[in-house]
Short mmCIF file of C-alpha atoms in Angstrom, two decimals:
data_model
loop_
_atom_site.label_atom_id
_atom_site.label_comp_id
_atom_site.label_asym_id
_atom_site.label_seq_id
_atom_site.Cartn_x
_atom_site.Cartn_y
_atom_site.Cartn_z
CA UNK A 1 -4.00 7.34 28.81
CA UNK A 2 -3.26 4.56 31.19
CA UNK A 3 -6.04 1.82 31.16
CA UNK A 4 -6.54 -1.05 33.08
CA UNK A 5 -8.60 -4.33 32.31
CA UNK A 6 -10.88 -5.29 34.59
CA UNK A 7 -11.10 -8.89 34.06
CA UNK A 8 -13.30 -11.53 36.70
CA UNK A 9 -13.27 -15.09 36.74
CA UNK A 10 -14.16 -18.20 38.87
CA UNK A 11 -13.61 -21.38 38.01
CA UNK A 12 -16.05 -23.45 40.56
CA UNK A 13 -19.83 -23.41 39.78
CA UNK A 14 -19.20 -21.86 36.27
CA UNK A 15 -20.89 -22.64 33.69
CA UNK A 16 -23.89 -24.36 35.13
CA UNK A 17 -26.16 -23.88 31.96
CA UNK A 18 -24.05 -26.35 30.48
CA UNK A 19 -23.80 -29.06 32.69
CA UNK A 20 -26.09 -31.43 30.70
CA UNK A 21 -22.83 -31.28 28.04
CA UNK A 22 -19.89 -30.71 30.10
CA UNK A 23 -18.56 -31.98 33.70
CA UNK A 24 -17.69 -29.47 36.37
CA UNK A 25 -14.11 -30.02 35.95
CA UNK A 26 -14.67 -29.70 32.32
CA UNK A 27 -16.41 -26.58 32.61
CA UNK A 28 -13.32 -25.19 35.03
CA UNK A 29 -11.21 -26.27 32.02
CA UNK A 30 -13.48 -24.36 29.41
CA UNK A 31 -13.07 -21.31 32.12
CA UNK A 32 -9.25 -21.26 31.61
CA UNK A 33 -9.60 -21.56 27.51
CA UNK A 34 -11.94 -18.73 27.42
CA UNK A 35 -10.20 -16.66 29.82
CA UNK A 36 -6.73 -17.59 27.82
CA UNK A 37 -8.30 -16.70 24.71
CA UNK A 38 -9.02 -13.00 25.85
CA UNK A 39 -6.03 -12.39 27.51
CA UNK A 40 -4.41 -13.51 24.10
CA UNK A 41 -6.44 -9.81 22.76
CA UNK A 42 -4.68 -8.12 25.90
CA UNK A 43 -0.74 -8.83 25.26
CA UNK A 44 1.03 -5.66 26.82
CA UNK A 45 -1.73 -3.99 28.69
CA UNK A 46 -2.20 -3.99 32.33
CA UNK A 47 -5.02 -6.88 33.40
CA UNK A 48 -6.36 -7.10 36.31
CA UNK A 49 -7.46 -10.47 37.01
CA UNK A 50 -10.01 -10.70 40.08
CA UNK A 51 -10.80 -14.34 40.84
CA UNK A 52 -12.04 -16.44 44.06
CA UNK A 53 -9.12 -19.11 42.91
CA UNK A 54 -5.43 -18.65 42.70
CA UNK A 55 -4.44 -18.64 39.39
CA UNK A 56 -1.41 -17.19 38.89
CA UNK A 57 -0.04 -20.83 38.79
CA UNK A 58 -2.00 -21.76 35.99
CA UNK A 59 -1.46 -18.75 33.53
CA UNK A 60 1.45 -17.88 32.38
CA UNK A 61 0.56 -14.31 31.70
CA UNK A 62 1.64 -10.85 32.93
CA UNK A 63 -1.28 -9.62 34.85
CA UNK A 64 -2.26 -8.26 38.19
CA UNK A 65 -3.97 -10.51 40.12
CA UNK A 66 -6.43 -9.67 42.98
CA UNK A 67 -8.21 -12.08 45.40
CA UNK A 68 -12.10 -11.68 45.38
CA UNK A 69 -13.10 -10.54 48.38
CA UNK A 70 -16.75 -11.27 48.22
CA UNK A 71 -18.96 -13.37 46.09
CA UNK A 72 -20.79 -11.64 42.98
CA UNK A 73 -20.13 -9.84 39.74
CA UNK A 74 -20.80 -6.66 41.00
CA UNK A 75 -18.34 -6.44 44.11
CA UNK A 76 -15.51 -8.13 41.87
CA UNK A 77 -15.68 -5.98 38.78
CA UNK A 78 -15.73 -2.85 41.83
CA UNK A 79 -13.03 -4.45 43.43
CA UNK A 80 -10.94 -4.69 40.30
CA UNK A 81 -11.58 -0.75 39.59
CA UNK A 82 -11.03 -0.01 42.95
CA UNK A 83 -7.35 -1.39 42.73
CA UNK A 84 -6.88 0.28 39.13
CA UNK A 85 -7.99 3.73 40.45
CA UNK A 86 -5.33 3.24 43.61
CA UNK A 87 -2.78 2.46 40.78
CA UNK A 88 -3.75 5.80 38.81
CA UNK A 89 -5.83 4.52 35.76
CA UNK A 90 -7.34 7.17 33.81
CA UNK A 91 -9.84 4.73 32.27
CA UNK A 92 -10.86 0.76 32.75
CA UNK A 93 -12.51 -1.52 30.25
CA UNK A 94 -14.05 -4.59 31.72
CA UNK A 95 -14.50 -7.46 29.49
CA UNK A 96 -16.16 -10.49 29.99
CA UNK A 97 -13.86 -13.48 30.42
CA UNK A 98 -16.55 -15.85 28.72
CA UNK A 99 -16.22 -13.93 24.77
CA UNK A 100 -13.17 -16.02 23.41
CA UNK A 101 -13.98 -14.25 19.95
CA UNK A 102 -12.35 -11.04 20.95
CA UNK A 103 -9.58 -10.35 19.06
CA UNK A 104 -6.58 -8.00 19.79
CA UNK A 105 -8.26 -5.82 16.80
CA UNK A 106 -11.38 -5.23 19.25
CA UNK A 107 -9.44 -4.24 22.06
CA UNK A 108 -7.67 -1.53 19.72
CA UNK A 109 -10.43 0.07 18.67
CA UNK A 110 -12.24 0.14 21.98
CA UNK A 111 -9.39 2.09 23.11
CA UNK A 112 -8.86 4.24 20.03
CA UNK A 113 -12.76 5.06 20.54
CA UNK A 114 -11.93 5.72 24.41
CA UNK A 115 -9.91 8.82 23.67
CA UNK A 116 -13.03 10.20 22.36
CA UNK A 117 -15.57 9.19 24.17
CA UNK A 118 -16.35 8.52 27.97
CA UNK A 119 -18.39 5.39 28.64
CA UNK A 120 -18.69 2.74 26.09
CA UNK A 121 -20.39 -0.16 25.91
CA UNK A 122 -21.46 -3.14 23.71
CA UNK A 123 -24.60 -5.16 23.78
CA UNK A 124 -24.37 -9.13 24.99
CA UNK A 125 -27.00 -11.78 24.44
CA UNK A 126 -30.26 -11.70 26.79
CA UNK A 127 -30.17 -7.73 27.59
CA UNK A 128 -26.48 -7.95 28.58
CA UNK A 129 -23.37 -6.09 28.76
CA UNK A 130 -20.35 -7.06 26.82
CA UNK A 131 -17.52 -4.38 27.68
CA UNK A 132 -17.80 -1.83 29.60
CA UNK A 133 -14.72 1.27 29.03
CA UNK A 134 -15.42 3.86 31.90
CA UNK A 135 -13.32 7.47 31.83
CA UNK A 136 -12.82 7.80 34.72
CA UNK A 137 -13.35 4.70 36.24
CA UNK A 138 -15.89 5.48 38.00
CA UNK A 139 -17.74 7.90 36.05
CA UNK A 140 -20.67 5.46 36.44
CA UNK A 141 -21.01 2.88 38.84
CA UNK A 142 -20.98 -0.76 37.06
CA UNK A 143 -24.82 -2.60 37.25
CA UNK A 144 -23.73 -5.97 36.34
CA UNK A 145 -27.15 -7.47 36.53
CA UNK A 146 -29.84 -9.47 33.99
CA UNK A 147 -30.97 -6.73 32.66
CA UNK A 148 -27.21 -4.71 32.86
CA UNK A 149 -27.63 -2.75 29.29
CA UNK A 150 -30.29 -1.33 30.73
CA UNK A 151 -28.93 -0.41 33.67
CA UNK A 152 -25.98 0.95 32.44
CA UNK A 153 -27.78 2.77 30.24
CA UNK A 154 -29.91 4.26 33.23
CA UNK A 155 -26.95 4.93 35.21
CA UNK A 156 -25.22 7.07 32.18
CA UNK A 157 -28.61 9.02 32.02
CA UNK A 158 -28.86 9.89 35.63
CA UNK A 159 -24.63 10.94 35.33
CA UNK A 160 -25.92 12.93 32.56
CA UNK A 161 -23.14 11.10 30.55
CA UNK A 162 -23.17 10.04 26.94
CA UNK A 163 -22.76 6.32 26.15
CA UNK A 164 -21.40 5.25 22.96
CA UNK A 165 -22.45 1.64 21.76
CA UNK A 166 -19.86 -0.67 20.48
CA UNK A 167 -21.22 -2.82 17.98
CA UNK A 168 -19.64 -6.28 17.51
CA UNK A 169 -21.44 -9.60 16.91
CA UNK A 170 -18.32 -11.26 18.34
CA UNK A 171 -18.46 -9.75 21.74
CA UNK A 172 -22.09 -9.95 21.92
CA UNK A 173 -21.73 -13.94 22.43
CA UNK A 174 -20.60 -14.98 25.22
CA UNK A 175 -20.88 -19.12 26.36
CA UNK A 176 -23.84 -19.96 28.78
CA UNK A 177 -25.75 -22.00 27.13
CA UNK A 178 -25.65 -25.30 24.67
CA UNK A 179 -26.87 -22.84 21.90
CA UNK A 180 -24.29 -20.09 22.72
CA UNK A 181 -22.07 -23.42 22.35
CA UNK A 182 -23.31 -24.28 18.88
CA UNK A 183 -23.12 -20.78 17.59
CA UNK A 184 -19.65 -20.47 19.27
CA UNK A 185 -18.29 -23.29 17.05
CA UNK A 186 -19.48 -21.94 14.10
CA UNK A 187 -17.16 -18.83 14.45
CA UNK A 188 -14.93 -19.62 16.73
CA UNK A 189 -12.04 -21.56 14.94
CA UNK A 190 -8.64 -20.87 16.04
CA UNK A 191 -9.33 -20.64 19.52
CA UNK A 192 -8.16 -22.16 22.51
CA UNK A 193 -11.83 -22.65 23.40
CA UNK A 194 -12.74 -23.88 20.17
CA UNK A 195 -9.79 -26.75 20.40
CA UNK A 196 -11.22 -27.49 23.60
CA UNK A 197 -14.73 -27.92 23.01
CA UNK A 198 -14.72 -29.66 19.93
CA UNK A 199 -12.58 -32.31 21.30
CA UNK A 200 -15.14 -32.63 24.28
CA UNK A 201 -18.42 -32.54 21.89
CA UNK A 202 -16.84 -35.03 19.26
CA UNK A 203 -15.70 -37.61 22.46
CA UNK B 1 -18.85 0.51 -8.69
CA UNK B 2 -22.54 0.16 -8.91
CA UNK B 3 -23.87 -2.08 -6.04
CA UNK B 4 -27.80 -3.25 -6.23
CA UNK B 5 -29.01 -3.88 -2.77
CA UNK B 6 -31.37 -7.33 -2.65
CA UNK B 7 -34.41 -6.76 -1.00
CA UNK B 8 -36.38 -9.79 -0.29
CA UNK B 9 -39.94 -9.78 1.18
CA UNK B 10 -42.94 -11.36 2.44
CA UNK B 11 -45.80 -10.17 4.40
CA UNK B 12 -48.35 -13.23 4.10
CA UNK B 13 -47.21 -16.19 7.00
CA UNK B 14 -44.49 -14.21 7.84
CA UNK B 15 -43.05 -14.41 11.35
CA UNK B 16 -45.20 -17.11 12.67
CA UNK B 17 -42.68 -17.86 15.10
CA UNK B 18 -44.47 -14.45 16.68
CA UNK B 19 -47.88 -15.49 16.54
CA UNK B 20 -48.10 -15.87 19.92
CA UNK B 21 -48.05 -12.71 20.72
CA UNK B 22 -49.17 -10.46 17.77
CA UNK B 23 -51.93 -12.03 14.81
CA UNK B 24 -51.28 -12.44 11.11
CA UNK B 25 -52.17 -8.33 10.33
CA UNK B 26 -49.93 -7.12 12.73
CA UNK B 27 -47.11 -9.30 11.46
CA UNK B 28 -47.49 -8.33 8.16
CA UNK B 29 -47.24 -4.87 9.45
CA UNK B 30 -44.51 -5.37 11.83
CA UNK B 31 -42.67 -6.92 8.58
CA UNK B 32 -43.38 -3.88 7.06
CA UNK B 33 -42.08 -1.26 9.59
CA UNK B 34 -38.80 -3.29 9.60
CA UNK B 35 -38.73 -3.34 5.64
CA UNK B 36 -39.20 0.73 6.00
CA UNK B 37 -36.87 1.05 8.50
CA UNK B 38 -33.86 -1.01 6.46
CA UNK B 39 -35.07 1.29 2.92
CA UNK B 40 -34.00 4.44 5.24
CA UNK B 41 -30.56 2.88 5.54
CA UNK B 42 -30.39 2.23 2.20
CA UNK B 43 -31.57 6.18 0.52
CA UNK B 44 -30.05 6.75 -2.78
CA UNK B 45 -29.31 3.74 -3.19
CA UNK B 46 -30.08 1.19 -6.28
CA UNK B 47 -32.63 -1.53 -4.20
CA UNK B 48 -34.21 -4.43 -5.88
CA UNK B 49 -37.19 -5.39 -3.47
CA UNK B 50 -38.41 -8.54 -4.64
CA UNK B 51 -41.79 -9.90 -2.98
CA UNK B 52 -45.15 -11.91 -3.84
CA UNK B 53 -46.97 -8.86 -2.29
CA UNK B 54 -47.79 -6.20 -4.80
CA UNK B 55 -45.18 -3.34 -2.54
CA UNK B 56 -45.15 -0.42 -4.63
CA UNK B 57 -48.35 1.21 -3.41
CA UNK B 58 -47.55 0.63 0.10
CA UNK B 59 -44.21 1.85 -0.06
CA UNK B 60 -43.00 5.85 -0.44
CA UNK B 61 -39.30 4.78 -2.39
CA UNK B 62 -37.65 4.70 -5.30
CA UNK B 63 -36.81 0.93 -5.77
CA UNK B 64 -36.82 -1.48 -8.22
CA UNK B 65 -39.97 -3.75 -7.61
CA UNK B 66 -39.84 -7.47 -9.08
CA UNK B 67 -42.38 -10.02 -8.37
CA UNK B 68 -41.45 -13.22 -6.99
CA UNK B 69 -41.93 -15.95 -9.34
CA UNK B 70 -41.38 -18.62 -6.97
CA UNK B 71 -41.74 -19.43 -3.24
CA UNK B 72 -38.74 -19.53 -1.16
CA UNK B 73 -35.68 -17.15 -0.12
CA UNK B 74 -32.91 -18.96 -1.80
CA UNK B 75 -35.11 -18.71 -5.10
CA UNK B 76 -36.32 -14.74 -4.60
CA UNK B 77 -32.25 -13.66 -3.77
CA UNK B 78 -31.04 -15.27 -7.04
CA UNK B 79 -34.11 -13.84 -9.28
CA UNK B 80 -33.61 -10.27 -7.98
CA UNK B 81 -29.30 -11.17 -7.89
CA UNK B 82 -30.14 -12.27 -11.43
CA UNK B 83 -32.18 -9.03 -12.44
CA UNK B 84 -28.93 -6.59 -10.89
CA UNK B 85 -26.72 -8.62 -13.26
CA UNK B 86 -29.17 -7.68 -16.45
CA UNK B 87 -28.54 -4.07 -15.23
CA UNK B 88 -24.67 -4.04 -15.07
CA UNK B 89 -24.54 -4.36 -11.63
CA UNK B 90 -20.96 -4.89 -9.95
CA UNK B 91 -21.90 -6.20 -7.25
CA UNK B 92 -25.12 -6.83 -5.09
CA UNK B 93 -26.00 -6.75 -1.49
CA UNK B 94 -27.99 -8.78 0.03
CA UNK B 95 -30.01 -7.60 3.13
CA UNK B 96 -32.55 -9.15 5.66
CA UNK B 97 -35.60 -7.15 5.71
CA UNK B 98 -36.12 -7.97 9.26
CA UNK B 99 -33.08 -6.58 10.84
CA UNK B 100 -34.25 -2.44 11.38
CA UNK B 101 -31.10 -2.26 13.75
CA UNK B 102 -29.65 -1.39 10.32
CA UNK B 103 -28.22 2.23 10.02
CA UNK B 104 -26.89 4.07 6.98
CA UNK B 105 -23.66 3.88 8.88
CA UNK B 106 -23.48 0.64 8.76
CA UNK B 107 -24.22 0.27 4.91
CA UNK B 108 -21.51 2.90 4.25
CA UNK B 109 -18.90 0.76 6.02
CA UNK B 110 -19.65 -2.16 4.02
CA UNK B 111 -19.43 -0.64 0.95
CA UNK B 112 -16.51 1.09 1.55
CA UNK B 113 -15.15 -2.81 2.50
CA UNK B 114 -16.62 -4.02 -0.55
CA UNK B 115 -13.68 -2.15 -2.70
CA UNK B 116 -11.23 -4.34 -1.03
CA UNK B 117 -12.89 -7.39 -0.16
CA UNK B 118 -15.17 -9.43 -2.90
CA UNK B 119 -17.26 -11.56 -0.57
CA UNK B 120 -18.81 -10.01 2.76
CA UNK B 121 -20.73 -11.73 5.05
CA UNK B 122 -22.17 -11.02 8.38
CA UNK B 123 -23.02 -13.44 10.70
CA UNK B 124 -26.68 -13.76 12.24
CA UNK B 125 -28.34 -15.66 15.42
CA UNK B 126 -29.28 -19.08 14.69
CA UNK B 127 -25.61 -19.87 12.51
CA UNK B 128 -27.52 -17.84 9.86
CA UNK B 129 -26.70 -14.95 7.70
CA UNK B 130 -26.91 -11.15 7.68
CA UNK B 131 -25.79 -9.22 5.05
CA UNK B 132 -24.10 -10.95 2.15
CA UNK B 133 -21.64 -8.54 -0.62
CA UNK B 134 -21.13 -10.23 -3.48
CA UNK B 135 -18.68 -8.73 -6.29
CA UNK B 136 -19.01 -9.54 -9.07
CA UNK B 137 -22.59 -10.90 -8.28
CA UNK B 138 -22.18 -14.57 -9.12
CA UNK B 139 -18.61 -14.72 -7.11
CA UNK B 140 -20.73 -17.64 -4.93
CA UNK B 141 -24.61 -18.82 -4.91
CA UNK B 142 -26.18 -17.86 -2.29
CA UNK B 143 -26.92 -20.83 0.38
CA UNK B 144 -30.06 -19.43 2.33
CA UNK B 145 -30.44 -22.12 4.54
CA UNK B 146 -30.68 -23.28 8.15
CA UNK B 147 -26.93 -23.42 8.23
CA UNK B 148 -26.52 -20.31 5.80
CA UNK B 149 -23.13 -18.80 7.45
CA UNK B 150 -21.28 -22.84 7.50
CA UNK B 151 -22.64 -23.12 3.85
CA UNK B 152 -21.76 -19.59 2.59
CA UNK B 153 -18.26 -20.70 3.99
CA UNK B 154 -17.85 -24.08 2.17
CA UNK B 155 -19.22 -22.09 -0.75
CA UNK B 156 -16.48 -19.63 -0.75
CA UNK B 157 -13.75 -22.79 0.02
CA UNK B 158 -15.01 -24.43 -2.93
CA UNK B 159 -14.59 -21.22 -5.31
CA UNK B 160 -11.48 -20.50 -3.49
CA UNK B 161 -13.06 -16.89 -2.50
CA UNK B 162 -11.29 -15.85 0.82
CA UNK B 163 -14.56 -14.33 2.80
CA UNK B 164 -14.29 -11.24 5.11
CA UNK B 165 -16.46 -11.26 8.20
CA UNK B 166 -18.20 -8.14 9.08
CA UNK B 167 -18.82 -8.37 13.12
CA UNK B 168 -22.30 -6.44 14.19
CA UNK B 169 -24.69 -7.01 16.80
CA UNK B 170 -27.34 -5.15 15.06
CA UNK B 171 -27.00 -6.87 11.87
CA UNK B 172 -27.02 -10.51 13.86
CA UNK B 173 -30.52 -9.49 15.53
CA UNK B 174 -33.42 -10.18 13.26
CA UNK B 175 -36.63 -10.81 14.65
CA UNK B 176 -37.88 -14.43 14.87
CA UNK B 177 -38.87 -15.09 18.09
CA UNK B 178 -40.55 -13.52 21.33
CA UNK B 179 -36.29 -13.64 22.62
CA UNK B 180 -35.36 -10.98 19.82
CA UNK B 181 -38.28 -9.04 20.15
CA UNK B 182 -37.59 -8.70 23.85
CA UNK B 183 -33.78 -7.65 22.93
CA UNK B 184 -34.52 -5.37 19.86
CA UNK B 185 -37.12 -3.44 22.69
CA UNK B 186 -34.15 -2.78 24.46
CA UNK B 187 -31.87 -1.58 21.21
CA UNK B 188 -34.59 -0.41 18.88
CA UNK B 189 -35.78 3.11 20.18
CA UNK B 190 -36.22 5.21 16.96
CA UNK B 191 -37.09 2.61 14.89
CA UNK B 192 -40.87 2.73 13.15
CA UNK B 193 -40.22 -1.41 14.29
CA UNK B 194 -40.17 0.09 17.80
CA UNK B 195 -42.74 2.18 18.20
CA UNK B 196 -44.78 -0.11 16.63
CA UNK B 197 -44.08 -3.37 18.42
CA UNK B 198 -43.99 -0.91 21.52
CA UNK B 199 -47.69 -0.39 20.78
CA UNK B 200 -49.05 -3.43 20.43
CA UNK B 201 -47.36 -4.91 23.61
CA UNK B 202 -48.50 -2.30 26.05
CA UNK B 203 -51.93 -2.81 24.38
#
């Protein structure tokens, strides 16, 4: 089973929810640490990062790297599956790149749980969506929206597809906000992101 | 290896964090849908429910019922850890009664950890705690505090216990606040905590 990460980032105008704490250039730095951080948990698979900014330059990673056509979730995560269908995936997984607490250990039993089943997903904080493992690719359509579990969940329903849930504390947090911050620290030792912040919070 | 589960429980000022939206009776009985729905994970299983409220008649199980003798969670989990260790026990379990994402799955998994690993803990919202394995039961104190994970932690560094994380969403969401209610809606179907709180906010 060949399957491709679907993996979107932007570094400008991230992160707003924590500009009382952190700069903008600051938060474009805690960008990169996250999205180093989860490509740590993806050593040897084909990524495909999908990204406004050029950043090939600044990672020094193995990945397949796609220029965002349009602005929003939605059309990059599409974008990204678009270009992993073209290159024959039988199955993507998008991940966030804001959950630095996913380990390669997640990653290998998403997949080990994608020869099994179809669609999987796992819950984020404030009715979101964590990962999302499609097989096919597009055996739903992605609803990256505020209310995306949900959504998902409706889409999988009308496909007439079964979902299974993926149930991980660690990929449930992702870092928007100055508590998602505080709760981040608490677990998130060892990181890249971790490093980062604490040196920024303690300055 | 016989593992008592620790039950604790209140229904009187419970939840006033929710008092906005349901009155004292209906969070005593919201706190006692969730207990119900945590007892069905826990069937056949040795549970020490310990509680100011008189339980038994309001309950159909097969538990071991001890009356709190003073107020405060840090003080119930050691009185009912105290009561498993006057009946052999090898090691205890501590569970939130307010966290009905709980499934029997879930308890299986953690007792099949608890062979290999002494101290389990599971992290909750808030840099609190979830579930807590303890073998043999005095291996730490329990820290129920506002910091409960950090101080479980330190607890285990200072015994020189190494602690294993257990990583679930549905053991991090209890229900405090109007936030998790809104997010255990959307997770919760099947639950008696579900149709009840369903109930009351369509009322």
């Amino acid at each position: 089973m060949r399957v491709f990460v679907l993996l979107p980032v932007k570094l400008s105008e991230a992160k707003t929810r924590l500009s009382n704490i952190f700069s903008g250039e600051e938060r474009a730095e805690l960008v990169l640490c996250m999205l180093e951080d989860v490509l740590d948990s993806l050593r040897g698979l084909d990524v495909v990062v999908v990204s406004p900014d050029d950043l090939r330059k600044k990672l020094d990673y193995d990945f397949h790297f796609i220029l965002e056509k349009e602005k929003g979730l939605n059309i990059a995560v599409e974008q990204a599956n678009k270009y992993a269908i073209d290159n024959s995936a039988d199955a993507t997984l998008f991940i966030p790149a804001d959950t630095p607490l996913i380990k390669k250990s997640h990653v290998k039993e998403i997949l080990r749980l994608g020869k099994k089943h179809k669609l999987i997903i796992s819950p984020s904080r404030r009715c979101g969506t964590g990962i999302l493992f499609r097989r096919p690719p597009d055996i739903i359509d992605g609803r990256f929206t505020n209310t995306s579990f949900e959504d998902h969940r409706k889409e999988a329903a009308l496909r007439g597809v079964k979902m299974h849930i993926y149930d991980s504390f660690c990929l449930s947090l992702d870092l928007d906000t100055p508590e998602d911050l505080k709760e981040f620290l608490l677990h998130g030792r060892g990181t890249r992101t971790y490093e980062f912040s604490i040196s920024l919070v303690k300055a």
